[in-house]
Short mmCIF file of C-alpha atoms in Angstrom, two decimals:
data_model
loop_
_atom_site.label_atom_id
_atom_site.label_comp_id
_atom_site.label_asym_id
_atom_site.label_seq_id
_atom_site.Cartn_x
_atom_site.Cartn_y
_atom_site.Cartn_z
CA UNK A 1 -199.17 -9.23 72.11
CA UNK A 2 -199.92 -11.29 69.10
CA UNK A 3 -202.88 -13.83 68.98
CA UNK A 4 -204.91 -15.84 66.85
CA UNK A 5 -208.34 -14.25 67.46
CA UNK A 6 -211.54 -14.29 65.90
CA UNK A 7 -214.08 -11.33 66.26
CA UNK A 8 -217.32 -10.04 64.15
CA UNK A 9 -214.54 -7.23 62.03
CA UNK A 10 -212.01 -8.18 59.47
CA UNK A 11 -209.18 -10.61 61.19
CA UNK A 12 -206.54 -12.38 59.29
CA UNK A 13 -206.58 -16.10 60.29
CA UNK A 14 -202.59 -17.65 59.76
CA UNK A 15 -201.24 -20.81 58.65
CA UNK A 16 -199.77 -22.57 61.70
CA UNK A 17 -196.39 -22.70 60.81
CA UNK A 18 -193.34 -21.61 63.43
CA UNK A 19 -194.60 -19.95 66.98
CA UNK A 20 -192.56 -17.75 68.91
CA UNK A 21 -192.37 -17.74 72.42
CA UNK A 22 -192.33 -14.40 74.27
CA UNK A 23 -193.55 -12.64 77.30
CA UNK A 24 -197.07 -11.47 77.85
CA UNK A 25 -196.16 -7.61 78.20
CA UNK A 26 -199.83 -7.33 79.61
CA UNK A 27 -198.73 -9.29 82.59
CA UNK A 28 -196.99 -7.79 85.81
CA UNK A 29 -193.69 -6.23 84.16
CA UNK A 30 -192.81 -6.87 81.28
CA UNK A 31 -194.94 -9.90 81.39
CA UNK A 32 -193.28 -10.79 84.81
CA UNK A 33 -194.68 -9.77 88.43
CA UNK A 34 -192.14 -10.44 91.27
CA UNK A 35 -193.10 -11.22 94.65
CA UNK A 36 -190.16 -9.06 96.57
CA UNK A 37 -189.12 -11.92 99.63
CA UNK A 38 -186.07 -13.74 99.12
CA UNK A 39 -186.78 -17.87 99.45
CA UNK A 40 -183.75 -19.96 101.26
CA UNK A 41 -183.04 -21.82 98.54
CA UNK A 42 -184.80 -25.48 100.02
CA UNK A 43 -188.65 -24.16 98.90
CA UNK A 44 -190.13 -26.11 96.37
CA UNK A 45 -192.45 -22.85 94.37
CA UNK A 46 -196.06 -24.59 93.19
CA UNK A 47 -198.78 -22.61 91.61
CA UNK A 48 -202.14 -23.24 90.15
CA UNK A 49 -204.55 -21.05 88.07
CA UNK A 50 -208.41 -20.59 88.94
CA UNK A 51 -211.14 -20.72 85.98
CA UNK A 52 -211.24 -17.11 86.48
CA UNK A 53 -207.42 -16.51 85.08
CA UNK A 54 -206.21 -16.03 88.97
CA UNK A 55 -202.80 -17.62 90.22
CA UNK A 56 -202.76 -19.19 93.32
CA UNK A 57 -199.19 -19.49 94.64
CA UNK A 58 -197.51 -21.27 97.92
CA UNK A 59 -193.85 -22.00 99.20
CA UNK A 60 -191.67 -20.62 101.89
CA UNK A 61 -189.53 -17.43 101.85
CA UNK A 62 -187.60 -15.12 104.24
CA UNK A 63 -189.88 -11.77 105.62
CA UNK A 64 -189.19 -8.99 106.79
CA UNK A 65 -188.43 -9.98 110.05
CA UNK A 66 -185.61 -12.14 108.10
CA UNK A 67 -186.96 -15.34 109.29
CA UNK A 68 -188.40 -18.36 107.29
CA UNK A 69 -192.08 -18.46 106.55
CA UNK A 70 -194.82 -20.26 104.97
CA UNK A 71 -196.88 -18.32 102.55
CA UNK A 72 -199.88 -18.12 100.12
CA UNK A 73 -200.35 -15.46 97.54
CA UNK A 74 -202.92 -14.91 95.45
CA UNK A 75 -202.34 -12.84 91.42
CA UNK A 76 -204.60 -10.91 89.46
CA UNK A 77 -204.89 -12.28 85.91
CA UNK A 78 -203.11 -9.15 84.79
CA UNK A 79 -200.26 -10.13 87.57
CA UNK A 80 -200.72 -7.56 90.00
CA UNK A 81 -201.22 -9.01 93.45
CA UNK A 82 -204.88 -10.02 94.48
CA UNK A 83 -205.18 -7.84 97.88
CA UNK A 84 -208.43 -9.09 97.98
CA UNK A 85 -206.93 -12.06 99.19
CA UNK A 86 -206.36 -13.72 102.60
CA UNK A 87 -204.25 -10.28 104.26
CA UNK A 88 -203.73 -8.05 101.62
CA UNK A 89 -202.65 -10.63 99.24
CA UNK A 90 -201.00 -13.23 101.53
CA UNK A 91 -201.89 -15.80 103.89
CA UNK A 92 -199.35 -16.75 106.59
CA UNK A 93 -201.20 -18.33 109.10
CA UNK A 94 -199.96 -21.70 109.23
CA UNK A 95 -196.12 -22.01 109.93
CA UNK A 96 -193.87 -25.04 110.42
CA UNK A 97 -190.02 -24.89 109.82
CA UNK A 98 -190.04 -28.02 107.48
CA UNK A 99 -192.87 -27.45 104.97
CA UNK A 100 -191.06 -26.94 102.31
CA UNK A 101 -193.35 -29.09 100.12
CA UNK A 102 -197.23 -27.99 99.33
CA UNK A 103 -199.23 -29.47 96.88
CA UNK A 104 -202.45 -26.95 95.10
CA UNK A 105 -205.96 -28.04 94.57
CA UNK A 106 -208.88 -26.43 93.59
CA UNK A 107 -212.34 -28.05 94.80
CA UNK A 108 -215.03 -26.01 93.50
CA UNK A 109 -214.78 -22.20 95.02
CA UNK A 110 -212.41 -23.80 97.54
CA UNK A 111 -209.17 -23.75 97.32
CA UNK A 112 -206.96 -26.98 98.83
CA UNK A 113 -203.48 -26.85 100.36
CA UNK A 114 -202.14 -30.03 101.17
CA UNK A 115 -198.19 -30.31 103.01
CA UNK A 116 -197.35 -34.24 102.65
CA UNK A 117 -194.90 -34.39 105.19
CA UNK A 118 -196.78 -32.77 108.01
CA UNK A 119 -200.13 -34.51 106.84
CA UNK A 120 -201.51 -31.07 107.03
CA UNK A 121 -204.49 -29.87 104.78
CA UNK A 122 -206.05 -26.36 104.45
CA UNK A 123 -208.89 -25.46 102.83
CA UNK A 124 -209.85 -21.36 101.91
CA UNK A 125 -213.00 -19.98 100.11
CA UNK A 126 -212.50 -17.97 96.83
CA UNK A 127 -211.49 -15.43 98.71
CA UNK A 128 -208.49 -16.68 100.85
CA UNK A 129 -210.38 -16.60 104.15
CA UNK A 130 -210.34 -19.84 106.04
CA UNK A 131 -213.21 -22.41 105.12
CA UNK A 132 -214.36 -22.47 109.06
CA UNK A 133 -216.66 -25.77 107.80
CA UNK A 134 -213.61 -27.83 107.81
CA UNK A 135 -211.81 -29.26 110.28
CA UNK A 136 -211.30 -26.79 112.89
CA UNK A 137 -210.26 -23.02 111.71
CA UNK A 138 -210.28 -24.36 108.29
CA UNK A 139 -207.49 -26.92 109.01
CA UNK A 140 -207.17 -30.72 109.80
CA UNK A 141 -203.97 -32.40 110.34
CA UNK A 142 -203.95 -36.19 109.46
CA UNK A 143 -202.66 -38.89 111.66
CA UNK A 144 -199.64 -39.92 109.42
CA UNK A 145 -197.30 -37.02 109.02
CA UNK A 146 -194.94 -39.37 106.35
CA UNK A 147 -196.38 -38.82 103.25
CA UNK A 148 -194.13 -38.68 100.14
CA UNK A 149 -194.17 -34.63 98.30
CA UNK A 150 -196.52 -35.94 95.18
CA UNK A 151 -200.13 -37.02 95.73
CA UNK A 152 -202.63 -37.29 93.33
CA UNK A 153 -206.95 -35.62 93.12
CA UNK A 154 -209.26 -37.62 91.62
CA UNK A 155 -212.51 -35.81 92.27
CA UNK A 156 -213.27 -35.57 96.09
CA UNK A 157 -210.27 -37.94 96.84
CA UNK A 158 -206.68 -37.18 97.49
CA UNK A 159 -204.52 -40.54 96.88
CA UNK A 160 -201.25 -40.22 98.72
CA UNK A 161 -198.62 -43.12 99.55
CA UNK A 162 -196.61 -42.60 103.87
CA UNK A 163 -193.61 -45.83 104.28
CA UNK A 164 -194.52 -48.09 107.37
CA UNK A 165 -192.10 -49.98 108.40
CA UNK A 166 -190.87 -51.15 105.27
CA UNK A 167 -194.20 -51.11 103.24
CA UNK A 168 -196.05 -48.79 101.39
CA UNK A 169 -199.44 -47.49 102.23
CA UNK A 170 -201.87 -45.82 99.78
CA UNK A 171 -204.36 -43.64 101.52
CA UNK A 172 -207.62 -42.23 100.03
CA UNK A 173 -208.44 -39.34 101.47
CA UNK A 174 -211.84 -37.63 101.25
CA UNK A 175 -211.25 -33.81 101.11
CA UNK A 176 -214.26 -32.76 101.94
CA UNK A 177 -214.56 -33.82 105.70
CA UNK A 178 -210.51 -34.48 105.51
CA UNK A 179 -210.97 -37.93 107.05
CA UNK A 180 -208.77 -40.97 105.48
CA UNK A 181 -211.21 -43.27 104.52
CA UNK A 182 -209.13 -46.33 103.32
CA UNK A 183 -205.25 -47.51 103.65
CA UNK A 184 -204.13 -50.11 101.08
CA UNK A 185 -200.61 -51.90 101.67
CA UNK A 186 -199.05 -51.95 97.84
CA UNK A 187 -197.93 -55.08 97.61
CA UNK A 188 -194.21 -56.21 96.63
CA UNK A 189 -192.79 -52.33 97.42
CA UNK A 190 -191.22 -51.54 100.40
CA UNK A 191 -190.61 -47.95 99.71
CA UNK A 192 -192.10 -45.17 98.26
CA UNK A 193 -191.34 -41.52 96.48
CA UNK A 194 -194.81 -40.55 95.21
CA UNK A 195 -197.99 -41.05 93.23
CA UNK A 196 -199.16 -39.95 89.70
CA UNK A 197 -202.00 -39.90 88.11
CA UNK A 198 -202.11 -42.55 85.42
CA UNK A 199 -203.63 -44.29 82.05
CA UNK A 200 -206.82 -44.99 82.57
CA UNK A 201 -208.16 -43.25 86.21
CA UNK A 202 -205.18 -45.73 87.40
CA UNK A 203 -202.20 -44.47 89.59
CA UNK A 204 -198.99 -44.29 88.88
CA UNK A 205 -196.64 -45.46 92.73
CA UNK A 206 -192.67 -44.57 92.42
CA UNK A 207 -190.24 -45.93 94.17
CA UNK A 208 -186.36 -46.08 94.32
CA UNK A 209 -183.87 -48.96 95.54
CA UNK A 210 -180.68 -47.75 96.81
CA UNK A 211 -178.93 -51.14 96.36
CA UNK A 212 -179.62 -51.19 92.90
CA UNK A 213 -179.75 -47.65 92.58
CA UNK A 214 -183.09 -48.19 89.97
CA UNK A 215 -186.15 -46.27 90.21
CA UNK A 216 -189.11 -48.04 89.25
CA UNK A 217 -192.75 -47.01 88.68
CA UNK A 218 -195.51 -49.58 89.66
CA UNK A 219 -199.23 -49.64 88.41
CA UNK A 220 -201.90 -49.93 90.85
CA UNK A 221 -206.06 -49.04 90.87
CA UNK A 222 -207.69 -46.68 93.64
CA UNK A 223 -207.70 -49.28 96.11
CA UNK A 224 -204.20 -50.33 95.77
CA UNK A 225 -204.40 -53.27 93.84
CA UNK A 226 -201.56 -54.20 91.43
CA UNK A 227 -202.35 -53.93 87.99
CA UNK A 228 -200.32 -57.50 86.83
CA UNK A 229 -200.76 -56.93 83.29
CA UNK A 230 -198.52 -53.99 83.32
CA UNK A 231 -194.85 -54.59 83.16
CA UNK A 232 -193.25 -57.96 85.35
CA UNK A 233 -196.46 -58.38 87.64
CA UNK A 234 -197.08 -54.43 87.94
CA UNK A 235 -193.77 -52.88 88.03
CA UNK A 236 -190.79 -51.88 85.59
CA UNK A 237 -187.14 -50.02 86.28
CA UNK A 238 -187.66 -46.89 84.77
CA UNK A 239 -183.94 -45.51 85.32
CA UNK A 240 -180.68 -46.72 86.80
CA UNK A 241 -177.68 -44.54 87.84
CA UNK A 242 -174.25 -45.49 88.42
CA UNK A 243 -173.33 -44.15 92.33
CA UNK A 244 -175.29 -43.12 95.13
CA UNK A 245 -174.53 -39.51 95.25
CA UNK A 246 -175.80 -39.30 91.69
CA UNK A 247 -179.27 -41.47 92.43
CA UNK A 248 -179.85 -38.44 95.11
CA UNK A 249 -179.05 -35.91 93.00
CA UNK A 250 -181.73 -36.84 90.01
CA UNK A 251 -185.63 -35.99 90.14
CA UNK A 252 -188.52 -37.64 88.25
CA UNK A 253 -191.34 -36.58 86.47
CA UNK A 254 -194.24 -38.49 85.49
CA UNK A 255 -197.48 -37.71 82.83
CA UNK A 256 -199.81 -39.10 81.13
CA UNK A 257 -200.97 -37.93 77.39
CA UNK A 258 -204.37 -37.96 76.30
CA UNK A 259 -203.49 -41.63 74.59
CA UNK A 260 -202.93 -43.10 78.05
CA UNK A 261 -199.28 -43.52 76.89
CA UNK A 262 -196.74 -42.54 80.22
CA UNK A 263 -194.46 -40.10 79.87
CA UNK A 264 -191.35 -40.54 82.48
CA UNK A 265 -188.38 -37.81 82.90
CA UNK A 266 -184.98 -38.31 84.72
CA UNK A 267 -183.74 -34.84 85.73
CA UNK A 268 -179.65 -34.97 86.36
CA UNK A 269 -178.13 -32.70 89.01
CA UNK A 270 -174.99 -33.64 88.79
CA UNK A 271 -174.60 -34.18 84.34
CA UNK A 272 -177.12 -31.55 83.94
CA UNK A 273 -178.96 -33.85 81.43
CA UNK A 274 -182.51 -34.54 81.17
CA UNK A 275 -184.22 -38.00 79.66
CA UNK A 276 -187.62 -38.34 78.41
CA UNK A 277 -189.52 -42.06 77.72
CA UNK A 278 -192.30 -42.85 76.66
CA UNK A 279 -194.18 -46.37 77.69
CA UNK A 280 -197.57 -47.51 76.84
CA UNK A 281 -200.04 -48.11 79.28
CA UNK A 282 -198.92 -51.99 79.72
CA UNK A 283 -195.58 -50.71 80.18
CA UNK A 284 -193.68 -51.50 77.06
CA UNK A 285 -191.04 -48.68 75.95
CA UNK A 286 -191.71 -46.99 73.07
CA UNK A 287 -189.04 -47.88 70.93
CA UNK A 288 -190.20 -45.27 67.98
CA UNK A 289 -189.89 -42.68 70.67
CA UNK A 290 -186.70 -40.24 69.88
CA UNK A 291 -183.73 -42.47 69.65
CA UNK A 292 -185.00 -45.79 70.40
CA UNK A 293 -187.73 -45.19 73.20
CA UNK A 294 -184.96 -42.01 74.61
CA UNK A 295 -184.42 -38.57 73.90
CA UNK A 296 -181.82 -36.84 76.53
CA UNK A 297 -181.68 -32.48 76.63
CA UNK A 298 -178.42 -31.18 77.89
CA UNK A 299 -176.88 -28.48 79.81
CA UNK A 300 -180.60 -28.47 81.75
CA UNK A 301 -182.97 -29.61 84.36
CA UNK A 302 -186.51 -29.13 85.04
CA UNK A 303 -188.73 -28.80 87.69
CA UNK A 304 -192.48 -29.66 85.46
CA UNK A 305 -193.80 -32.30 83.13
CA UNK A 306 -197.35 -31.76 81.73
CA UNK A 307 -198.86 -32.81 78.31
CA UNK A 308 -201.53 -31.17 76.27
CA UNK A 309 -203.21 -32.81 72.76
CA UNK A 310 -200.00 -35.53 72.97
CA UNK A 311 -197.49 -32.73 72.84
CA UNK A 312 -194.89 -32.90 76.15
CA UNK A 313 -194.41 -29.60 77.52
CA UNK A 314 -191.55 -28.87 80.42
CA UNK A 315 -190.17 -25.89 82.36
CA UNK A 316 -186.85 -25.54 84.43
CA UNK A 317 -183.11 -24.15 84.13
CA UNK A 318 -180.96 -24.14 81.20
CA UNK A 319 -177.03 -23.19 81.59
CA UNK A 320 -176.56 -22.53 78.15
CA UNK A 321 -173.81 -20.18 77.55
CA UNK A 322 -172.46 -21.02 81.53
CA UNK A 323 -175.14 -18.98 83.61
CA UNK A 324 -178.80 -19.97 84.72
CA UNK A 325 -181.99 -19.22 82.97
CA UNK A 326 -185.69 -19.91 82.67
CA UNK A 327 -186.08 -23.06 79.91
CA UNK A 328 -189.33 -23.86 78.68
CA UNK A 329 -189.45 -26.55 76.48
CA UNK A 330 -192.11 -28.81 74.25
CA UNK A 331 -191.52 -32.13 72.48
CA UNK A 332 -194.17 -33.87 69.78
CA UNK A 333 -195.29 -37.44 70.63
CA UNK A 334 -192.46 -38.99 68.63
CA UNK A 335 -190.06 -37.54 71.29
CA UNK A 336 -188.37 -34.98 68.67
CA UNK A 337 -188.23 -31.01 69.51
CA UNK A 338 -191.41 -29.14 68.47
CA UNK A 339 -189.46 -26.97 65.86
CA UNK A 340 -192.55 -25.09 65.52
CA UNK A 341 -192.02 -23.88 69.01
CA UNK A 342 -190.01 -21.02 69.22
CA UNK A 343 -187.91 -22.16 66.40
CA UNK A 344 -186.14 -25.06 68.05
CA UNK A 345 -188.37 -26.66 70.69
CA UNK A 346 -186.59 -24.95 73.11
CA UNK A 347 -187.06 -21.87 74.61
CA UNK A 348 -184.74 -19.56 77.24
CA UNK A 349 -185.43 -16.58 79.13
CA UNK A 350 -182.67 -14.63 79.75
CA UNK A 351 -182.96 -10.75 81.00
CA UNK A 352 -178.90 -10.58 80.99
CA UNK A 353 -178.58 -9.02 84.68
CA UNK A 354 -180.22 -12.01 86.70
CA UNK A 355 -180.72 -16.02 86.71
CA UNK A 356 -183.90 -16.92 86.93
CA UNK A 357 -185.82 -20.62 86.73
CA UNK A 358 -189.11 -22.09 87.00
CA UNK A 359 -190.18 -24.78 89.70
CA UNK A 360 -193.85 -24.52 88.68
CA UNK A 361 -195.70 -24.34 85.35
CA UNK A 362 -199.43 -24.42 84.06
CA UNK A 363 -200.86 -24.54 81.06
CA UNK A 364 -203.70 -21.94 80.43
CA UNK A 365 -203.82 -22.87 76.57
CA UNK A 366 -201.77 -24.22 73.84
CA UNK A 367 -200.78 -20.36 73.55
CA UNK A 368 -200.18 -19.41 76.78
CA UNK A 369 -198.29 -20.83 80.11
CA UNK A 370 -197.74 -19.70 83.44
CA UNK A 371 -194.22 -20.08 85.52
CA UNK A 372 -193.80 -19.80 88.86
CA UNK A 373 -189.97 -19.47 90.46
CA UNK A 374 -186.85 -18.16 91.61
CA UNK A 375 -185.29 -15.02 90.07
CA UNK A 376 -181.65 -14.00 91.59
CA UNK A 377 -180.30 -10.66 92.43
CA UNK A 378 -179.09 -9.01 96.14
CA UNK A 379 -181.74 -12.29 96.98
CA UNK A 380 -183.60 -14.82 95.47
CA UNK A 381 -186.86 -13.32 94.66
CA UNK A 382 -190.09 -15.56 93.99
CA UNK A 383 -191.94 -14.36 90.57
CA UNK A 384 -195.10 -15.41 88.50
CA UNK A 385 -194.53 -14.89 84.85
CA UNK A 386 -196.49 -15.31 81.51
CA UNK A 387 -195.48 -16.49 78.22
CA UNK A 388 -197.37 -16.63 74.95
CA UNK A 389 -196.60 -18.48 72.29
CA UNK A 390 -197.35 -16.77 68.84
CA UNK A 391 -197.69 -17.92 65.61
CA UNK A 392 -195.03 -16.45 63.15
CA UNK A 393 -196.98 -14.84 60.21
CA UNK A 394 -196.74 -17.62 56.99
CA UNK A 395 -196.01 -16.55 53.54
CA UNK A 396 -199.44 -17.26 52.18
CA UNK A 397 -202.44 -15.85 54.93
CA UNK A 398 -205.90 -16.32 54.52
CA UNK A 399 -208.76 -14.09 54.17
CA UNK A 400 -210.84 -14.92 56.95
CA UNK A 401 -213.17 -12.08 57.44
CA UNK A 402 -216.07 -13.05 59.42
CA UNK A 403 -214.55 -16.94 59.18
CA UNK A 404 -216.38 -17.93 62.59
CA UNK A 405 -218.12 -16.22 65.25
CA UNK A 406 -219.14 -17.15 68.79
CA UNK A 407 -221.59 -16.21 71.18
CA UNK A 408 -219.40 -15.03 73.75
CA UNK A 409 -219.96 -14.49 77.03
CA UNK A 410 -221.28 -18.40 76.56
CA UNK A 411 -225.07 -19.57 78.04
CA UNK A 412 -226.46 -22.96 77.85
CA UNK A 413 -225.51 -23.52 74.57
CA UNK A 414 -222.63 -23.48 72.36
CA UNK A 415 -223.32 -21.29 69.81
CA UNK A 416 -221.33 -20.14 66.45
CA UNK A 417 -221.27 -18.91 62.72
CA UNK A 418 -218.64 -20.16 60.30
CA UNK A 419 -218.42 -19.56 56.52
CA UNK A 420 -215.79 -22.49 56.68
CA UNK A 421 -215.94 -26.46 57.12
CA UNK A 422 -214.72 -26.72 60.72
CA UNK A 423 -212.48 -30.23 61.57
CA UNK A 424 -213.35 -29.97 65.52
CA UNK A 425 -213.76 -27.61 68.12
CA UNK A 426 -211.76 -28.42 71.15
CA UNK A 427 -212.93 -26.64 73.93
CA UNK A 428 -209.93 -26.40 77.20
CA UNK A 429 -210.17 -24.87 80.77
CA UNK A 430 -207.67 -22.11 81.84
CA UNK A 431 -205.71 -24.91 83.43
CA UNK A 432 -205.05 -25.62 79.80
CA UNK A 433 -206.64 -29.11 80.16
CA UNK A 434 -209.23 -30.35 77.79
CA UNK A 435 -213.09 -30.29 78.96
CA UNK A 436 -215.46 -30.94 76.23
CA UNK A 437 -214.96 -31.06 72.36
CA UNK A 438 -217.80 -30.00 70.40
CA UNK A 439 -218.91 -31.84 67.94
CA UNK A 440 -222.06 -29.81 66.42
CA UNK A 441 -223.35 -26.20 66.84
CA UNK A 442 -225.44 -25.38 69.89
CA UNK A 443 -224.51 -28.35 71.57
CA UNK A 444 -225.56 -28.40 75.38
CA UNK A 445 -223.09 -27.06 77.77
CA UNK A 446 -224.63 -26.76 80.81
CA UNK A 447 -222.53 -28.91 82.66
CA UNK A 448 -219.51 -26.55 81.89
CA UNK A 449 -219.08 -23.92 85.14
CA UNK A 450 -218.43 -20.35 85.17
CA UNK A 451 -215.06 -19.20 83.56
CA UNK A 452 -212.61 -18.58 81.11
CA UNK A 453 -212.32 -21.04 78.37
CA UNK A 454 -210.27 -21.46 75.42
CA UNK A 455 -211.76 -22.52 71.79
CA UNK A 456 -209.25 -23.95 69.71
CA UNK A 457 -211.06 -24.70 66.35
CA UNK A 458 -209.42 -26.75 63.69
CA UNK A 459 -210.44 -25.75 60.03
CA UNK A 460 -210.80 -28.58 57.30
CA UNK A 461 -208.10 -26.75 55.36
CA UNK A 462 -205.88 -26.65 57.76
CA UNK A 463 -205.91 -23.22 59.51
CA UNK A 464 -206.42 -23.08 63.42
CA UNK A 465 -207.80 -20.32 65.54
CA UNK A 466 -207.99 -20.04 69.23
CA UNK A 467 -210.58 -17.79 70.77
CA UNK A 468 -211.00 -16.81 74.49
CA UNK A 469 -214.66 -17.53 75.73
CA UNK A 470 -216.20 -16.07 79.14
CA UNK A 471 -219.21 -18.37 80.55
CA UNK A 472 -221.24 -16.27 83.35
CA UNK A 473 -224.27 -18.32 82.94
CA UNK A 474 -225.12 -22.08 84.29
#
């Protein structure tokens, strides 16, 4: 496995130039670990990582018993499975037929389960037993059981949006005693298909109308008050299809870069298309985005949107060449393929003797991600796989013997060494979000919690090195 490191010895720090993506060979198999139960084809796969490199994962999938069950697994960050966890790996104690939908949160050392459309939450310490503090046997079940599939965390509040008789209610939900402590009617929507987290702490409601067949995204703050300033009095048409069967065959996804611009994708079914936008936080397109505020991937569909340092990362299926494989993708902020990932912007998994496809991605770093999916064979097996994504070696490398050093594990302090003029020091969870940048040497980082943390420092002559940091201390 290839990776920009830095260490006390000789290391040869390259020009960032073209990456390659490939497998993690230290993960699982071949850099893929395969959970051996077949799913039924309706499970929606989600996944999360813990500061500790762990992978949470939840769905539905046929046991041995060949009948359908709800599950929780826990992986290793090497991606052998956690026995440690729940019952040998696995938690199964909560079943219902219809949860095909779960959303993953961590809260502190707890881990949060929410299914929407029961209104069911679950909450398990670090180590997958049930938190018997809340609710009863770890479990509360709210009094709406209509909640859309895509709710939103914003510290110890879980925003999620439930249609009442032809209105739309935004609930804020504290997760710590699991009670709803507001309902807000949104006003002017009459339906609803979700929440996002949007530009600046506000939230992001989506809707469809099936007259119109138009999906629109409105703009509204904690408490459910339109924002008026963004779009025609809150709201703008994000997307319009042509027939009905096509409107319920295409799936959104909604982001928001670290410029509070919103990134929206329409993922076709039916044309096997996918098209990005980009709008600004008032809602205007970006026209300079792609080809005039559009860029549109074919023969593909995802299942993930994220962004990282204004770069627009997805994951899904490509059917390039006629059969189904695992896409990942990344875009740069103009809305143009990242040719500096894996050549083209685009890249496909394909082991030749199965289909395989992501419906869950994270981010651990700018050089590594974690899928979560379906892989085919005598059934559809769920699988966790890793993917790092390598610099190519440049013509000209650079000398950097001793170029920085860190005190790693990290204490109270960020401390390092550098013969170099350093641009900044961006400093990002295993989540691959960003926490802190650092903008001097041992600057205070006691806020920070234990973990694994990636450094990605930017020289002033252009060279950038990622290091992975281990804080044990508060």
């Amino acid at each position: 496995m290839k990776k920009i490191i830095t260490t006390l010895g000789c290391i040869v720090a390259l020009c960032l130039h073209a990456q390659t993506v490939t497998t993690d060979n230290t993960f699982g198999t071949n850099g893929i670990s395969v959970l051996s139960h077949q799913t039924n084809g309706n499970s929606v796969i989600n996944s999360i990582v813990q500061t500790d490199g762990k992978i949470v994962v939840t769905g539905m999938r046929i046991n041995g018993a060949n009948n359908e069950e709800v599950f929780t697994a826990r992986f290793n960050a090497n991606g052998t499975l956690d026995t440690t966890f729940a019952n040998s790996g696995y938690f199964t104690s909560y079943q219902d037929p219809n949860a095909y939908s779960a959303n993953l949160y961590l809260n502190g050392n707890k881990i949060l389960i929410f299914y929407p459309e029961q209104g069911v939450m679950i909450k398990f310490n670090n180590d997958g037993s049930i938190d018997n503090s809340f609710g009863t046997n770890g479990m509360i079940t709210l009094a709406s059981t209509s909640y859309q599939t895509k709710d939103v965390l914003i510290g110890n509040y879980l925003y999620a949006v439930k249609n009442v008789s032809s209105q739309v209610i935004l609930d804020k939900i504290d997760i710590n005693s699991g009670s709803v402590i507001s309902s807000s009617t949104i006003s002017g929507l009459t339906q609803s298909r979700g929440v996002y987290s949007g530009p600046n702490g506000k939230l992001i409601v989506k809707s469809t109308n099936y007259q119109s067949l138009t999906t629109s995204i409105t703009l509204v703050d904690t408490d459910g008050n339109l924002d008026t300033a963004f779009g025609t009095n809150g709201s703008m048409v994000v997307s319009s299809v042509g027939s009905l069967n096509e409107l319920e065959h295409t799936y959104d996804y909604i982001s928001t870069d670290d410029a509070q611009n919103i990134i929206y994708a329409l993922s076709n079914d039916n044309a096997f298309t996918v098209t990005f936008k980009k709008y600004s936080s008032n809602g205007s397109l970006a026209t300079g985005f792609a080809n005039n505020g559009s860029y549109v991937l074919a023969n593909a569909i995802i299942s993930g949107l994220k962004t990282l340092s204004n770069q627009i990362y997805f994951s899904g299926l490509s059917l390039e060449g006629g059969t189904a494989n695992l896409l990942l993708g990344r875009l740069n902020s103009d809305g143009t393929l990242d040719n500096s990932f894996d050549n083209d912007g685009i890249y496909i998994y394909n082991t030749n003797a199965s289909s395989e496809w992501a419906e869950s991605f994270n981010i651990l770093s700018p050089s590594s991600i974690i899928v979560a999916g379906e892989i085919s064979g005598t059934n559809n097996d769920i699988y966790v796989g890793k993917f790092d994504v390598t610099p190519d070696l440049a013509v000209s490398e650079v000398d950097s013997k001793e170029s920085i050093w860190f005190e790693n594990p990290l204490r109270s302090n960020f401390v390092y060494k550098t013969k170099e003029k350093i641009s900044v020091i961006e400093l990002y969870s295993a989540e691959g979000k960003l926490i802190k940048t650092i903008k001097e040497n041992n600057q205070n980082i006691t806020e920070l919690l234990k973990g694994v943390y990636v450094a990605k420092i930017k020289f002033e002559n252009g060279n950038i090195v990622t290091k992975k940091l281990i804080k044990n201390y508060l």
